[in-house]
Amino acid sequence: EEHLLTFEWEALQSLQRLVRCDRRALDLALASLAASARLAMAPRAWAWAAKALTNGTKGPMHWPAWVKLMETPPEKGYLLSLSVPWKVVKSKDELETSMKVLSSASTIAMDAEWVPETKGVAILQLATWEEVHIWDLQELGPLVLPHLRELLAAESVRKLGFCFSSSDWPRLSSLGPLELRRLVDLRLSQPEGGLRALVRKTLGRRLDKAEQRSDWSRRP
């Protein structure tokens, strides 16, 4: 039993690596594990484990091998990786479609990016639990203001951000008259260490900030 537990724990570690680097290999590994009658028996829950590793959710805590994995310190360089659909919004039609999705969500996360040493905003990232919308403010121009005003003022939508009120909001405000309601600034829950420290504390993963000071005005 101890030998089997070790195998399961090592297999889960392998799935953990595949989740962040090779989705096709992950699917093949899951199929192989499911094909084994012994390995497919309870309490083993490979598909549930892979989903939890992907989404950062709790996972099958009834499974000793999973519990052991959760108690194992994160590997050095274990990056946060999310398999979430994303779309770039840069036309009037795309903007209107995006607004329908975002305005019907109960919660969205927001993050603005800009070119270092400049004013204004290049892109605005808006995420629901299911997908990410990247508004290209350079392409949208004045089209974005009425939609942004409606979304930010909506009482039905809770907005999450990190340092949003002190960093992103002043830049967005330069676009025109805006009102921000129902903001939850996660910086208040992590007064020291920044977003990277919050991700490590809550998810046990390392957030890659290498692109933070990129030229966000560049386009493919």
Short mmCIF file of C-alpha atoms in Angstrom, two decimals:
data_model
loop_
_atom_site.label_atom_id
_atom_site.label_comp_id
_atom_site.label_asym_id
_atom_site.label_seq_id
_atom_site.Cartn_x
_atom_site.Cartn_y
_atom_site.Cartn_z
CA GLU A 1 0.00 0.00 0.00
CA GLU A 2 2.82 2.39 0.83
CA HIS A 3 4.44 1.66 -2.52
CA LEU A 4 1.13 2.36 -4.31
CA LEU A 5 0.64 5.59 -2.35
CA THR A 6 4.10 6.75 -3.42
CA PHE A 7 3.32 5.92 -7.05
CA GLU A 8 0.04 7.84 -6.91
CA TRP A 9 1.74 10.85 -5.30
CA GLU A 10 4.47 10.87 -7.95
CA ALA A 11 1.85 10.51 -10.69
CA LEU A 12 -0.02 13.49 -9.27
CA GLN A 13 3.22 15.48 -9.29
CA SER A 14 3.57 14.63 -12.98
CA LEU A 15 0.01 15.77 -13.66
CA GLN A 16 0.84 18.97 -11.79
CA ARG A 17 3.66 19.66 -14.24
CA LEU A 18 1.58 18.74 -17.31
CA VAL A 19 -1.25 21.05 -16.29
CA ARG A 20 1.02 24.04 -16.77
CA CYS A 21 2.97 22.99 -19.84
CA ASP A 22 1.33 20.31 -22.02
CA ARG A 23 -2.44 19.87 -22.11
CA ARG A 24 -2.31 17.15 -24.79
CA ALA A 25 0.11 15.06 -22.72
CA LEU A 26 -2.14 15.63 -19.70
CA ASP A 27 -5.15 14.21 -21.54
CA LEU A 28 -3.13 11.17 -22.64
CA ALA A 29 -1.88 10.59 -19.09
CA LEU A 30 -5.42 10.77 -17.69
CA ALA A 31 -6.65 8.30 -20.32
CA SER A 32 -3.84 5.90 -19.44
CA LEU A 33 -4.60 6.08 -15.72
CA ALA A 34 -8.32 5.58 -16.33
CA ALA A 35 -7.58 2.48 -18.44
CA SER A 36 -6.07 0.69 -15.42
CA ALA A 37 -8.78 -1.04 -13.40
CA ARG A 38 -6.79 -0.81 -10.18
CA LEU A 39 -5.74 2.82 -10.64
CA ALA A 40 -9.26 3.85 -11.59
CA MET A 41 -10.72 2.53 -8.32
CA ALA A 42 -11.75 4.81 -5.44
CA PRO A 43 -10.41 6.76 -3.63
CA ARG A 44 -8.41 7.71 -6.74
CA ALA A 45 -9.87 10.63 -8.67
CA TRP A 46 -7.42 11.57 -11.42
CA ALA A 47 -9.74 13.76 -13.51
CA TRP A 48 -10.92 15.64 -10.43
CA ALA A 49 -7.32 16.16 -9.37
CA ALA A 50 -6.34 17.50 -12.80
CA LYS A 51 -9.29 19.90 -12.79
CA ALA A 52 -8.37 21.13 -9.30
CA LEU A 53 -4.74 21.64 -10.35
CA THR A 54 -5.92 23.60 -13.36
CA ASN A 55 -8.43 25.80 -11.54
CA GLY A 56 -6.70 26.07 -8.17
CA THR A 57 -9.69 24.53 -6.36
CA LYS A 58 -9.69 22.22 -3.33
CA GLY A 59 -9.62 18.83 -5.03
CA PRO A 60 -10.25 15.25 -3.75
CA MET A 61 -9.26 15.60 -0.09
CA HIS A 62 -10.56 12.08 0.64
CA TRP A 63 -7.60 10.68 -1.33
CA PRO A 64 -4.40 10.18 0.74
CA ALA A 65 -2.12 10.72 -2.26
CA TRP A 66 -3.80 14.05 -3.01
CA VAL A 67 -3.52 15.12 0.62
CA LYS A 68 0.18 14.26 0.51
CA LEU A 69 0.57 16.34 -2.67
CA MET A 70 -1.14 19.31 -1.03
CA GLU A 71 1.22 19.01 1.96
CA THR A 72 4.28 18.92 -0.31
CA PRO A 73 6.02 22.33 -0.64
CA PRO A 74 5.60 23.78 -4.15
CA GLU A 75 8.39 23.01 -6.56
CA LYS A 76 10.79 25.84 -7.18
CA GLY A 77 9.58 27.69 -10.24
CA TYR A 78 6.05 26.30 -9.98
CA LEU A 79 4.32 29.01 -11.98
CA LEU A 80 0.69 29.97 -11.82
CA SER A 81 -0.92 28.75 -15.03
CA LEU A 82 -4.59 29.03 -15.88
CA SER A 83 -6.25 27.44 -18.89
CA VAL A 84 -8.89 30.13 -19.38
CA PRO A 85 -10.30 31.16 -22.78
CA TRP A 86 -9.45 34.74 -23.73
CA LYS A 87 -10.47 37.12 -26.49
CA VAL A 88 -9.20 40.47 -27.73
CA VAL A 89 -11.88 43.13 -28.11
CA LYS A 90 -11.03 45.80 -30.69
CA SER A 91 -14.18 46.56 -32.68
CA LYS A 92 -17.63 47.98 -31.95
CA ASP A 93 -19.37 44.62 -32.43
CA GLU A 94 -16.83 42.79 -30.26
CA LEU A 95 -17.21 45.46 -27.59
CA GLU A 96 -20.98 45.14 -27.50
CA THR A 97 -20.75 41.35 -27.30
CA SER A 98 -18.19 41.61 -24.53
CA MET A 99 -20.41 44.01 -22.58
CA LYS A 100 -23.31 41.55 -22.62
CA VAL A 101 -21.11 38.90 -21.00
CA LEU A 102 -19.41 41.17 -18.48
CA SER A 103 -22.51 43.06 -17.38
CA SER A 104 -24.34 39.79 -16.67
CA ALA A 105 -21.52 38.46 -14.46
CA SER A 106 -21.78 38.73 -10.68
CA THR A 107 -18.02 39.31 -10.31
CA ILE A 108 -15.28 40.45 -12.67
CA ALA A 109 -11.56 40.95 -12.12
CA MET A 110 -9.93 44.04 -13.63
CA ASP A 111 -6.37 44.95 -14.52
CA ALA A 112 -5.11 47.79 -16.72
CA GLU A 113 -1.79 47.87 -18.55
CA TRP A 114 0.04 50.82 -20.02
CA VAL A 115 3.33 51.78 -21.59
CA PRO A 116 5.88 52.67 -18.90
CA GLU A 117 6.63 56.39 -18.52
CA THR A 118 3.46 57.39 -20.41
CA LYS A 119 -0.08 58.47 -19.53
CA GLY A 120 -3.30 56.65 -20.30
CA VAL A 121 -4.07 52.95 -20.69
CA ALA A 122 -3.17 50.58 -23.54
CA ILE A 123 -5.31 47.57 -22.61
CA LEU A 124 -7.88 46.69 -19.96
CA GLN A 125 -8.21 43.05 -18.92
CA LEU A 126 -11.65 42.02 -17.62
CA ALA A 127 -12.16 38.47 -16.40
CA THR A 128 -15.22 36.47 -15.38
CA TRP A 129 -14.91 33.02 -13.82
CA GLU A 130 -15.09 31.51 -17.33
CA GLU A 131 -13.14 33.78 -19.67
CA VAL A 132 -10.94 36.84 -20.08
CA HIS A 133 -11.81 39.86 -22.24
CA ILE A 134 -8.89 42.04 -23.31
CA TRP A 135 -10.14 45.45 -24.35
CA ASP A 136 -7.68 47.09 -26.74
CA LEU A 137 -8.20 50.72 -25.77
CA GLN A 138 -5.86 51.91 -28.52
CA GLU A 139 -8.06 50.35 -31.19
CA LEU A 140 -11.40 51.09 -29.53
CA GLY A 141 -10.65 54.76 -28.85
CA PRO A 142 -13.71 56.83 -27.85
CA LEU A 143 -16.03 53.84 -28.36
CA VAL A 144 -14.95 52.41 -25.02
CA LEU A 145 -15.97 55.27 -22.70
CA PRO A 146 -19.79 54.81 -22.55
CA HIS A 147 -19.44 51.04 -22.14
CA LEU A 148 -16.74 51.38 -19.50
CA ARG A 149 -18.83 53.96 -17.64
CA GLU A 150 -21.84 51.61 -17.61
CA LEU A 151 -19.81 48.60 -16.47
CA LEU A 152 -17.86 50.33 -13.70
CA ALA A 153 -20.98 51.96 -12.26
CA ALA A 154 -23.08 48.77 -12.32
CA GLU A 155 -24.21 47.87 -8.80
CA SER A 156 -24.95 44.30 -9.89
CA VAL A 157 -21.30 43.57 -10.75
CA ARG A 158 -18.62 43.27 -8.09
CA LYS A 159 -15.18 44.35 -9.31
CA LEU A 160 -11.94 42.80 -8.06
CA GLY A 161 -8.54 44.41 -8.48
CA PHE A 162 -5.14 44.64 -6.85
CA CYS A 163 -3.92 48.16 -6.11
CA PHE A 164 -6.67 49.17 -8.51
CA SER A 165 -7.84 52.25 -6.64
CA SER A 166 -4.34 53.70 -6.33
CA SER A 167 -2.76 52.55 -9.61
CA ASP A 168 -5.23 51.60 -12.36
CA TRP A 169 -8.13 53.85 -11.45
CA PRO A 170 -6.31 57.19 -11.82
CA ARG A 171 -5.27 56.19 -15.34
CA LEU A 172 -8.73 55.01 -16.36
CA SER A 173 -10.22 58.22 -14.95
CA SER A 174 -8.19 60.16 -17.48
CA LEU A 175 -10.38 58.69 -20.24
CA GLY A 176 -13.36 60.78 -19.11
CA PRO A 177 -15.97 61.03 -16.36
CA LEU A 178 -16.28 57.61 -14.68
CA GLU A 179 -17.80 56.29 -11.46
CA LEU A 180 -16.52 53.10 -9.83
CA ARG A 181 -18.91 51.12 -7.63
CA ARG A 182 -18.53 47.86 -5.71
CA LEU A 183 -14.75 47.65 -5.93
CA VAL A 184 -12.94 45.08 -3.79
CA ASP A 185 -9.25 45.99 -3.73
CA LEU A 186 -7.33 42.85 -2.77
CA ARG A 187 -4.34 44.98 -1.81
CA LEU A 188 -6.10 45.54 1.53
CA SER A 189 -5.80 41.81 2.29
CA GLN A 190 -2.08 41.79 1.42
CA PRO A 191 -0.57 45.05 2.71
CA GLU A 192 2.99 43.77 2.27
CA GLY A 193 4.65 41.81 -0.51
CA GLY A 194 2.39 42.64 -3.45
CA LEU A 195 0.34 40.44 -5.76
CA ARG A 196 3.08 37.83 -6.14
CA ALA A 197 3.09 37.27 -2.36
CA LEU A 198 -0.71 37.01 -2.31
CA VAL A 199 -0.69 34.36 -5.08
CA ARG A 200 1.97 32.33 -3.27
CA LYS A 201 0.09 32.62 0.03
CA THR A 202 -3.33 31.63 -1.30
CA LEU A 203 -2.48 29.31 -4.22
CA GLY A 204 1.02 28.11 -3.38
CA ARG A 205 2.28 29.12 -6.83
CA ARG A 206 4.68 31.67 -8.27
CA LEU A 207 3.30 34.52 -10.35
CA ASP A 208 5.46 35.47 -13.33
CA LYS A 209 5.65 39.28 -13.55
CA ALA A 210 8.30 39.35 -16.27
CA GLU A 211 6.00 41.17 -18.71
CA GLN A 212 4.87 43.81 -16.22
CA ARG A 213 6.90 46.61 -17.78
CA SER A 214 6.45 45.53 -21.38
CA ASP A 215 5.52 47.94 -24.16
CA TRP A 216 1.76 47.33 -24.08
CA SER A 217 1.26 49.57 -27.10
CA ARG A 218 2.90 47.00 -29.42
CA ARG A 219 0.62 44.81 -31.49
CA PRO A 220 1.35 41.62 -33.50
#
